[in-house]
Amino acid sequence: MKQALESLIAILAALLVAAAVAWAGSQNGVHIAGVPVFALAGIVAFVIQWAVFVPSYRARTERWYDLTGSITYLTVAIGALILAGRFDLRSLITVALVAVWAGRLGTFLYRRVQKAGSDSRFDEIKPSFLRFLMAWTLQGLWVFLTLAAALAAMTASTAPAFGWLGWLGVLIWTIGFGIEAVADAQKQAFRKDPANKDRFIQSGLWAWSRHPNYFGEITLWTGVALIALPALSGWQYVTLISPVFVYLLLTRISGIPMLESRAEERWGNDQSYRDYKARTPVLFPRPPG
């Protein structure tokens, strides 16, 4: 009962946060049929999650969770571009970057869960309607908030020149995307080697950071926020919460804390793991040595 109540509160909190950001991001933005395109994008992000949640709950499966998230990113970004009707350089580049990131990560995560057969994150919550619904609702919030700055820029009433800040954002996105993709590939290759069964990775980028893929993700969304920045005004600046939200979620809630706890359970008594943990920063990379 307590867990169900906590899940319900989390769902309501997510919707309230989304509503507040929707209001802020809609200021000085374009409308269609009297509805702000920015707010409509947020609604679509949640509706897609709930639509896929229904058959997923009935089948007690999380196999479509990550893929749905990626499809939502693509749908919301491309839909906002079309509805706003402004195909300026900033909007086109932003949608292209989001599409490349979502396509790669979604495919990677979908293949991983299909191979594993399940995702242990959902083992306890998928039998519960409210707890499982909470996970899908939070994914809707994740999509909307991480895209918020990009959506606000794409749906803003004005379209300033792309400028040097935009190209700086592209550079930072490229660095972040490269780090995330390489880190994922290195870990996947490590796990494919039978000799590494029940071992932890500490080579490649994983010698620089215990979670280089998360560092890459935070970095690339910072790049997107910089691309969006010149097009924002007034309350739209609230949407710059995007990379901050990604950072807080990955470092305080669902990412690093969960993985660090699991690693401690598996290898906490292993001296080599303790040495690795002592010399390797948890997030921000540092040359090994």
mmCIF file of C-alpha atoms in Angstrom:
data_model
loop_
_atom_site.group_PDB
_atom_site.id
_atom_site.type_symbol
_atom_site.label_atom_id
_atom_site.label_comp_id
_atom_site.label_asym_id
_atom_site.label_seq_id
_atom_site.Cartn_x
_atom_site.Cartn_y
_atom_site.Cartn_z
ATOM 1 C CA MET A 1 0.000 0.000 0.000
ATOM 2 C CA LYS A 2 2.801 2.396 0.898
ATOM 3 C CA GLN A 3 4.639 1.717 -2.368
ATOM 4 C CA ALA A 4 1.455 2.240 -4.368
ATOM 5 C CA LEU A 5 0.830 5.568 -2.641
ATOM 6 C CA GLU A 6 4.418 6.664 -3.266
ATOM 7 C CA SER A 7 4.059 5.726 -6.925
ATOM 8 C CA LEU A 8 0.834 7.728 -7.230
ATOM 9 C CA ILE A 9 2.504 10.755 -5.648
ATOM 10 C CA ALA A 10 5.451 10.392 -8.017
ATOM 11 C CA ILE A 11 3.096 10.275 -11.017
ATOM 12 C CA LEU A 12 1.248 13.408 -9.892
ATOM 13 C CA ALA A 13 4.533 15.196 -9.165
ATOM 14 C CA ALA A 14 5.848 14.317 -12.628
ATOM 15 C CA LEU A 15 2.718 15.715 -14.251
ATOM 16 C CA LEU A 16 2.879 18.915 -12.186
ATOM 17 C CA VAL A 17 6.535 19.473 -13.107
ATOM 18 C CA ALA A 18 5.741 18.819 -16.763
ATOM 19 C CA ALA A 19 2.802 21.250 -16.628
ATOM 20 C CA ALA A 20 4.983 23.989 -15.127
ATOM 21 C CA VAL A 21 7.694 23.511 -17.767
ATOM 22 C CA ALA A 22 5.040 23.338 -20.494
ATOM 23 C CA TRP A 23 3.694 26.716 -19.412
ATOM 24 C CA ALA A 24 7.155 28.301 -19.263
ATOM 25 C CA GLY A 25 8.350 26.850 -22.566
ATOM 26 C CA SER A 26 5.160 27.897 -24.341
ATOM 27 C CA GLN A 27 5.764 31.595 -23.674
ATOM 28 C CA ASN A 28 6.752 33.497 -26.822
ATOM 29 C CA GLY A 29 6.123 30.317 -28.798
ATOM 30 C CA VAL A 30 4.056 29.433 -31.829
ATOM 31 C CA HIS A 31 0.527 28.019 -31.555
ATOM 32 C CA ILE A 32 -1.551 25.717 -33.704
ATOM 33 C CA ALA A 33 -5.338 25.868 -33.398
ATOM 34 C CA GLY A 34 -4.818 27.957 -30.270
ATOM 35 C CA VAL A 35 -2.634 25.331 -28.562
ATOM 36 C CA PRO A 36 1.065 26.025 -27.908
ATOM 37 C CA VAL A 37 3.154 23.595 -29.959
ATOM 38 C CA PHE A 38 5.598 23.263 -27.049
ATOM 39 C CA ALA A 39 2.857 22.140 -24.651
ATOM 40 C CA LEU A 40 1.389 19.816 -27.285
ATOM 41 C CA ALA A 41 4.798 18.159 -27.615
ATOM 42 C CA GLY A 42 4.807 17.491 -23.892
ATOM 43 C CA ILE A 43 1.336 15.942 -24.027
ATOM 44 C CA VAL A 44 2.397 13.643 -26.866
ATOM 45 C CA ALA A 45 5.450 12.495 -24.882
ATOM 46 C CA PHE A 46 3.227 11.217 -22.071
ATOM 47 C CA VAL A 47 0.437 9.821 -24.266
ATOM 48 C CA ILE A 48 2.875 7.590 -26.154
ATOM 49 C CA GLN A 49 4.198 6.146 -22.888
ATOM 50 C CA TRP A 50 0.742 5.412 -21.545
ATOM 51 C CA ALA A 51 -0.379 3.865 -24.824
ATOM 52 C CA VAL A 52 2.492 1.360 -24.767
ATOM 53 C CA PHE A 53 2.187 0.838 -21.013
ATOM 54 C CA VAL A 54 -1.231 -0.804 -21.377
ATOM 55 C CA PRO A 55 -0.160 -3.864 -23.425
ATOM 56 C CA SER A 56 3.181 -3.965 -21.584
ATOM 57 C CA TYR A 57 1.440 -4.227 -18.221
ATOM 58 C CA ARG A 58 -0.945 -6.881 -19.486
ATOM 59 C CA ALA A 59 2.022 -8.930 -20.730
ATOM 60 C CA ARG A 60 4.123 -8.049 -17.653
ATOM 61 C CA THR A 61 7.010 -7.077 -19.912
ATOM 62 C CA GLU A 62 9.467 -4.198 -20.070
ATOM 63 C CA ARG A 63 10.925 -5.184 -23.435
ATOM 64 C CA TRP A 64 9.421 -2.195 -25.231
ATOM 65 C CA TYR A 65 10.325 0.387 -22.579
ATOM 66 C CA ASP A 66 13.625 1.724 -23.922
ATOM 67 C CA LEU A 67 12.588 1.466 -27.558
ATOM 68 C CA THR A 68 9.410 3.401 -26.781
ATOM 69 C CA GLY A 69 11.502 6.130 -25.179
ATOM 70 C CA SER A 70 13.626 6.505 -28.306
ATOM 71 C CA ILE A 71 10.595 6.496 -30.603
ATOM 72 C CA THR A 72 9.031 9.180 -28.425
ATOM 73 C CA TYR A 73 12.106 11.399 -28.776
ATOM 74 C CA LEU A 74 11.915 11.078 -32.540
ATOM 75 C CA THR A 75 8.154 11.583 -32.714
ATOM 76 C CA VAL A 76 8.128 14.635 -30.466
ATOM 77 C CA ALA A 77 11.132 16.330 -32.087
ATOM 78 C CA ILE A 78 10.041 15.730 -35.687
ATOM 79 C CA GLY A 79 6.423 16.526 -34.870
ATOM 80 C CA ALA A 80 7.377 19.848 -33.264
ATOM 81 C CA LEU A 81 9.499 20.720 -36.291
ATOM 82 C CA ILE A 82 6.620 20.063 -38.677
ATOM 83 C CA LEU A 83 3.942 21.777 -36.574
ATOM 84 C CA ALA A 84 6.098 24.855 -35.914
ATOM 85 C CA GLY A 85 6.667 25.030 -39.652
ATOM 86 C CA ARG A 86 10.030 26.726 -39.339
ATOM 87 C CA PHE A 87 12.845 24.782 -40.982
ATOM 88 C CA ASP A 88 15.707 27.053 -39.989
ATOM 89 C CA LEU A 89 19.265 25.777 -39.487
ATOM 90 C CA ARG A 90 18.946 25.550 -35.684
ATOM 91 C CA SER A 91 15.788 23.451 -35.857
ATOM 92 C CA LEU A 92 17.103 21.127 -38.558
ATOM 93 C CA ILE A 93 20.410 20.526 -36.802
ATOM 94 C CA THR A 94 18.702 19.984 -33.457
ATOM 95 C CA VAL A 95 16.304 17.400 -34.857
ATOM 96 C CA ALA A 96 19.161 15.657 -36.675
ATOM 97 C CA LEU A 97 21.243 15.410 -33.487
ATOM 98 C CA VAL A 98 18.310 14.112 -31.465
ATOM 99 C CA ALA A 99 17.503 11.562 -34.172
ATOM 100 C CA VAL A 100 21.077 10.259 -34.333
ATOM 101 C CA TRP A 101 21.307 9.968 -30.541
ATOM 102 C CA ALA A 102 17.870 8.393 -30.059
ATOM 103 C CA GLY A 103 18.351 5.977 -32.948
ATOM 104 C CA ARG A 104 21.695 4.696 -31.691
ATOM 105 C CA LEU A 105 20.809 4.469 -28.011
ATOM 106 C CA GLY A 106 17.345 3.040 -28.562
ATOM 107 C CA THR A 107 18.658 0.316 -30.854
ATOM 108 C CA PHE A 108 21.484 -0.482 -28.445
ATOM 109 C CA LEU A 109 19.221 -0.750 -25.401
ATOM 110 C CA TYR A 110 16.529 -2.705 -27.245
ATOM 111 C CA ARG A 111 19.019 -5.296 -28.477
ATOM 112 C CA ARG A 112 20.514 -5.567 -25.007
ATOM 113 C CA VAL A 113 17.204 -6.271 -23.284
ATOM 114 C CA GLN A 114 16.122 -8.681 -26.037
ATOM 115 C CA LYS A 115 19.344 -10.636 -25.596
ATOM 116 C CA ALA A 116 19.093 -10.657 -21.803
ATOM 117 C CA GLY A 117 15.397 -11.495 -21.883
ATOM 118 C CA SER A 118 14.525 -8.924 -19.229
ATOM 119 C CA ASP A 119 15.688 -5.789 -17.459
ATOM 120 C CA SER A 120 16.310 -6.343 -13.748
ATOM 121 C CA ARG A 121 15.277 -2.760 -12.979
ATOM 122 C CA PHE A 122 11.659 -3.804 -13.532
ATOM 123 C CA ASP A 123 11.593 -7.172 -11.782
ATOM 124 C CA GLU A 124 9.895 -5.852 -8.649
ATOM 125 C CA ILE A 125 7.681 -3.159 -10.131
ATOM 126 C CA LYS A 126 6.126 -4.641 -13.276
ATOM 127 C CA PRO A 127 3.539 -6.774 -11.411
ATOM 128 C CA SER A 128 2.204 -3.574 -9.779
ATOM 129 C CA PHE A 129 -0.072 -1.373 -11.900
ATOM 130 C CA LEU A 130 0.842 1.925 -10.204
ATOM 131 C CA ARG A 131 4.560 1.224 -9.796
ATOM 132 C CA PHE A 132 4.905 0.139 -13.422
ATOM 133 C CA LEU A 133 2.809 3.090 -14.578
ATOM 134 C CA MET A 134 5.098 5.365 -12.596
ATOM 135 C CA ALA A 135 8.105 4.084 -14.567
ATOM 136 C CA TRP A 136 6.410 4.842 -17.890
ATOM 137 C CA THR A 137 5.194 8.238 -16.684
ATOM 138 C CA LEU A 138 8.683 9.158 -15.522
ATOM 139 C CA GLN A 139 9.989 8.216 -18.953
ATOM 140 C CA GLY A 140 7.501 10.688 -20.436
ATOM 141 C CA LEU A 141 8.893 13.332 -18.100
ATOM 142 C CA TRP A 142 12.436 12.291 -19.018
ATOM 143 C CA VAL A 143 11.726 12.777 -22.726
ATOM 144 C CA PHE A 144 9.928 16.086 -22.270
ATOM 145 C CA LEU A 145 12.446 17.675 -19.905
ATOM 146 C CA THR A 146 15.549 16.568 -21.784
ATOM 147 C CA LEU A 147 14.052 17.878 -25.015
ATOM 148 C CA ALA A 148 12.646 21.023 -23.391
ATOM 149 C CA ALA A 149 15.343 23.511 -24.427
ATOM 150 C CA ALA A 150 15.439 22.130 -27.974
ATOM 151 C CA LEU A 151 11.644 22.212 -28.254
ATOM 152 C CA ALA A 152 11.451 25.762 -26.915
ATOM 153 C CA ALA A 153 13.993 26.931 -29.485
ATOM 154 C CA MET A 154 12.259 25.109 -32.322
ATOM 155 C CA THR A 155 8.832 26.507 -31.408
ATOM 156 C CA ALA A 156 9.966 30.043 -30.461
ATOM 157 C CA SER A 157 8.336 32.913 -32.314
ATOM 158 C CA THR A 158 11.715 34.163 -33.529
ATOM 159 C CA ALA A 159 14.665 32.383 -35.157
ATOM 160 C CA PRO A 160 17.984 34.183 -34.540
ATOM 161 C CA ALA A 161 21.099 33.270 -36.501
ATOM 162 C CA PHE A 162 22.779 30.001 -35.573
ATOM 163 C CA GLY A 163 26.048 31.747 -34.694
ATOM 164 C CA TRP A 164 29.193 30.611 -32.928
ATOM 165 C CA LEU A 165 27.319 29.430 -29.830
ATOM 166 C CA GLY A 166 25.337 27.027 -31.970
ATOM 167 C CA TRP A 167 28.479 25.543 -33.503
ATOM 168 C CA LEU A 168 30.053 25.283 -30.044
ATOM 169 C CA GLY A 169 26.976 23.333 -28.968
ATOM 170 C CA VAL A 170 27.375 20.993 -31.958
ATOM 171 C CA LEU A 171 31.017 20.407 -31.004
ATOM 172 C CA ILE A 172 30.121 19.624 -27.383
ATOM 173 C CA TRP A 173 27.285 17.341 -28.520
ATOM 174 C CA THR A 174 29.696 15.501 -30.831
ATOM 175 C CA ILE A 175 32.186 14.954 -28.002
ATOM 176 C CA GLY A 176 29.469 13.715 -25.661
ATOM 177 C CA PHE A 177 27.903 11.452 -28.274
ATOM 178 C CA GLY A 178 31.296 9.973 -29.134
ATOM 179 C CA ILE A 179 32.097 9.252 -25.492
ATOM 180 C CA GLU A 180 28.721 7.604 -24.874
ATOM 181 C CA ALA A 181 28.855 5.479 -28.034
ATOM 182 C CA VAL A 182 32.453 4.341 -27.502
ATOM 183 C CA ALA A 183 31.830 3.530 -23.832
ATOM 184 C CA ASP A 184 28.765 1.449 -24.702
ATOM 185 C CA ALA A 185 30.662 -0.386 -27.449
ATOM 186 C CA GLN A 186 33.592 -1.116 -25.144
ATOM 187 C CA LYS A 187 31.361 -2.531 -22.438
ATOM 188 C CA GLN A 188 29.385 -4.611 -24.939
ATOM 189 C CA ALA A 189 32.608 -6.096 -26.341
ATOM 190 C CA PHE A 190 33.848 -6.791 -22.813
ATOM 191 C CA ARG A 191 30.693 -8.699 -21.916
ATOM 192 C CA LYS A 192 30.782 -10.749 -25.109
ATOM 193 C CA ASP A 193 34.114 -12.279 -24.103
ATOM 194 C CA PRO A 194 33.406 -15.438 -22.043
ATOM 195 C CA ALA A 195 36.650 -14.864 -20.148
ATOM 196 C CA ASN A 196 35.073 -11.750 -18.601
ATOM 197 C CA LYS A 197 32.074 -13.506 -17.085
ATOM 198 C CA ASP A 198 31.333 -12.131 -13.596
ATOM 199 C CA ARG A 199 34.107 -9.558 -13.993
ATOM 200 C CA PHE A 200 33.851 -5.767 -14.120
ATOM 201 C CA ILE A 201 35.212 -3.584 -16.915
ATOM 202 C CA GLN A 202 38.111 -1.299 -16.068
ATOM 203 C CA SER A 203 39.690 -0.720 -19.478
ATOM 204 C CA GLY A 204 39.258 1.866 -22.213
ATOM 205 C CA LEU A 205 37.090 4.815 -21.206
ATOM 206 C CA TRP A 206 36.080 2.809 -18.142
ATOM 207 C CA ALA A 207 39.591 3.356 -16.802
ATOM 208 C CA TRP A 208 38.910 7.097 -16.924
ATOM 209 C CA SER A 209 35.451 7.015 -15.326
ATOM 210 C CA ARG A 210 33.249 4.390 -13.703
ATOM 211 C CA HIS A 211 30.308 5.699 -15.764
ATOM 212 C CA PRO A 212 31.717 7.307 -18.951
ATOM 213 C CA ASN A 213 28.506 6.637 -20.889
ATOM 214 C CA TYR A 214 26.556 8.799 -18.451
ATOM 215 C CA PHE A 215 29.170 11.537 -18.670
ATOM 216 C CA GLY A 216 28.750 11.444 -22.442
ATOM 217 C CA GLU A 217 24.977 11.740 -22.181
ATOM 218 C CA ILE A 218 25.152 14.719 -19.831
ATOM 219 C CA THR A 219 27.675 16.361 -22.148
ATOM 220 C CA LEU A 220 25.647 15.931 -25.326
ATOM 221 C CA TRP A 221 22.492 17.396 -23.764
ATOM 222 C CA THR A 222 24.575 20.348 -22.587
ATOM 223 C CA GLY A 223 25.526 20.834 -26.220
ATOM 224 C CA VAL A 224 21.861 20.800 -27.272
ATOM 225 C CA ALA A 225 21.058 23.420 -24.614
ATOM 226 C CA LEU A 226 23.806 25.694 -25.971
ATOM 227 C CA ILE A 227 22.407 25.328 -29.487
ATOM 228 C CA ALA A 228 18.968 26.330 -28.198
ATOM 229 C CA LEU A 229 20.079 29.201 -25.944
ATOM 230 C CA PRO A 230 20.118 32.106 -28.464
ATOM 231 C CA ALA A 231 16.516 31.404 -29.501
ATOM 232 C CA LEU A 232 15.134 31.527 -25.942
ATOM 233 C CA SER A 233 13.638 34.486 -24.119
ATOM 234 C CA GLY A 234 11.708 35.242 -20.929
ATOM 235 C CA TRP A 235 10.227 32.225 -19.215
ATOM 236 C CA GLN A 236 11.631 29.964 -21.925
ATOM 237 C CA TYR A 237 14.967 30.074 -20.109
ATOM 238 C CA VAL A 238 13.385 27.655 -17.609
ATOM 239 C CA THR A 239 13.798 24.960 -20.280
ATOM 240 C CA LEU A 240 17.562 25.136 -19.806
ATOM 241 C CA ILE A 241 16.831 22.748 -16.948
ATOM 242 C CA SER A 242 17.326 20.024 -19.588
ATOM 243 C CA PRO A 243 21.004 19.119 -18.948
ATOM 244 C CA VAL A 244 20.581 19.806 -15.210
ATOM 245 C CA PHE A 245 17.697 17.340 -15.110
ATOM 246 C CA VAL A 246 19.750 14.720 -16.961
ATOM 247 C CA TYR A 247 22.632 15.229 -14.524
ATOM 248 C CA LEU A 248 20.455 14.983 -11.419
ATOM 249 C CA LEU A 249 18.531 11.964 -12.665
ATOM 250 C CA LEU A 250 21.646 10.023 -13.637
ATOM 251 C CA THR A 251 23.692 10.940 -10.580
ATOM 252 C CA ARG A 252 21.059 11.049 -7.843
ATOM 253 C CA ILE A 253 18.107 8.843 -8.809
ATOM 254 C CA SER A 254 18.035 6.131 -11.467
ATOM 255 C CA GLY A 255 21.508 5.811 -12.920
ATOM 256 C CA ILE A 256 24.700 5.863 -10.915
ATOM 257 C CA PRO A 257 23.251 5.152 -7.432
ATOM 258 C CA MET A 258 21.555 1.982 -8.664
ATOM 259 C CA LEU A 259 24.579 0.708 -10.599
ATOM 260 C CA GLU A 260 27.029 1.555 -7.827
ATOM 261 C CA SER A 261 24.884 -0.341 -5.333
ATOM 262 C CA ARG A 262 24.764 -3.415 -7.566
ATOM 263 C CA ALA A 263 28.514 -3.271 -8.173
ATOM 264 C CA GLU A 264 29.155 -3.061 -4.447
ATOM 265 C CA GLU A 265 26.994 -6.132 -3.869
ATOM 266 C CA ARG A 266 28.832 -8.145 -6.522
ATOM 267 C CA TRP A 267 32.427 -7.012 -6.101
ATOM 268 C CA GLY A 268 32.534 -5.095 -2.822
ATOM 269 C CA ASN A 269 34.798 -7.724 -1.258
ATOM 270 C CA ASP A 270 37.044 -7.925 -4.304
ATOM 271 C CA GLN A 271 40.299 -6.071 -3.663
ATOM 272 C CA SER A 272 40.814 -5.320 -7.363
ATOM 273 C CA TYR A 273 37.382 -3.663 -7.485
ATOM 274 C CA ARG A 274 38.122 -1.610 -4.389
ATOM 275 C CA ASP A 275 41.397 -0.489 -5.991
ATOM 276 C CA TYR A 276 39.575 0.389 -9.218
ATOM 277 C CA LYS A 277 36.964 2.322 -7.290
ATOM 278 C CA ALA A 278 39.598 4.211 -5.330
ATOM 279 C CA ARG A 279 41.559 5.345 -8.398
ATOM 280 C CA THR A 280 38.697 5.946 -10.852
ATOM 281 C CA PRO A 281 36.278 8.891 -10.542
ATOM 282 C CA VAL A 282 32.602 8.001 -10.475
ATOM 283 C CA LEU A 283 31.595 10.323 -13.372
ATOM 284 C CA PHE A 284 33.915 13.079 -14.602
ATOM 285 C CA PRO A 285 36.803 11.420 -16.492
ATOM 286 C CA ARG A 286 40.384 11.599 -15.325
ATOM 287 C CA PRO A 287 43.396 10.007 -17.025
ATOM 288 C CA PRO A 288 44.259 6.716 -15.346
ATOM 289 C CA GLY A 289 47.487 6.575 -13.453
#
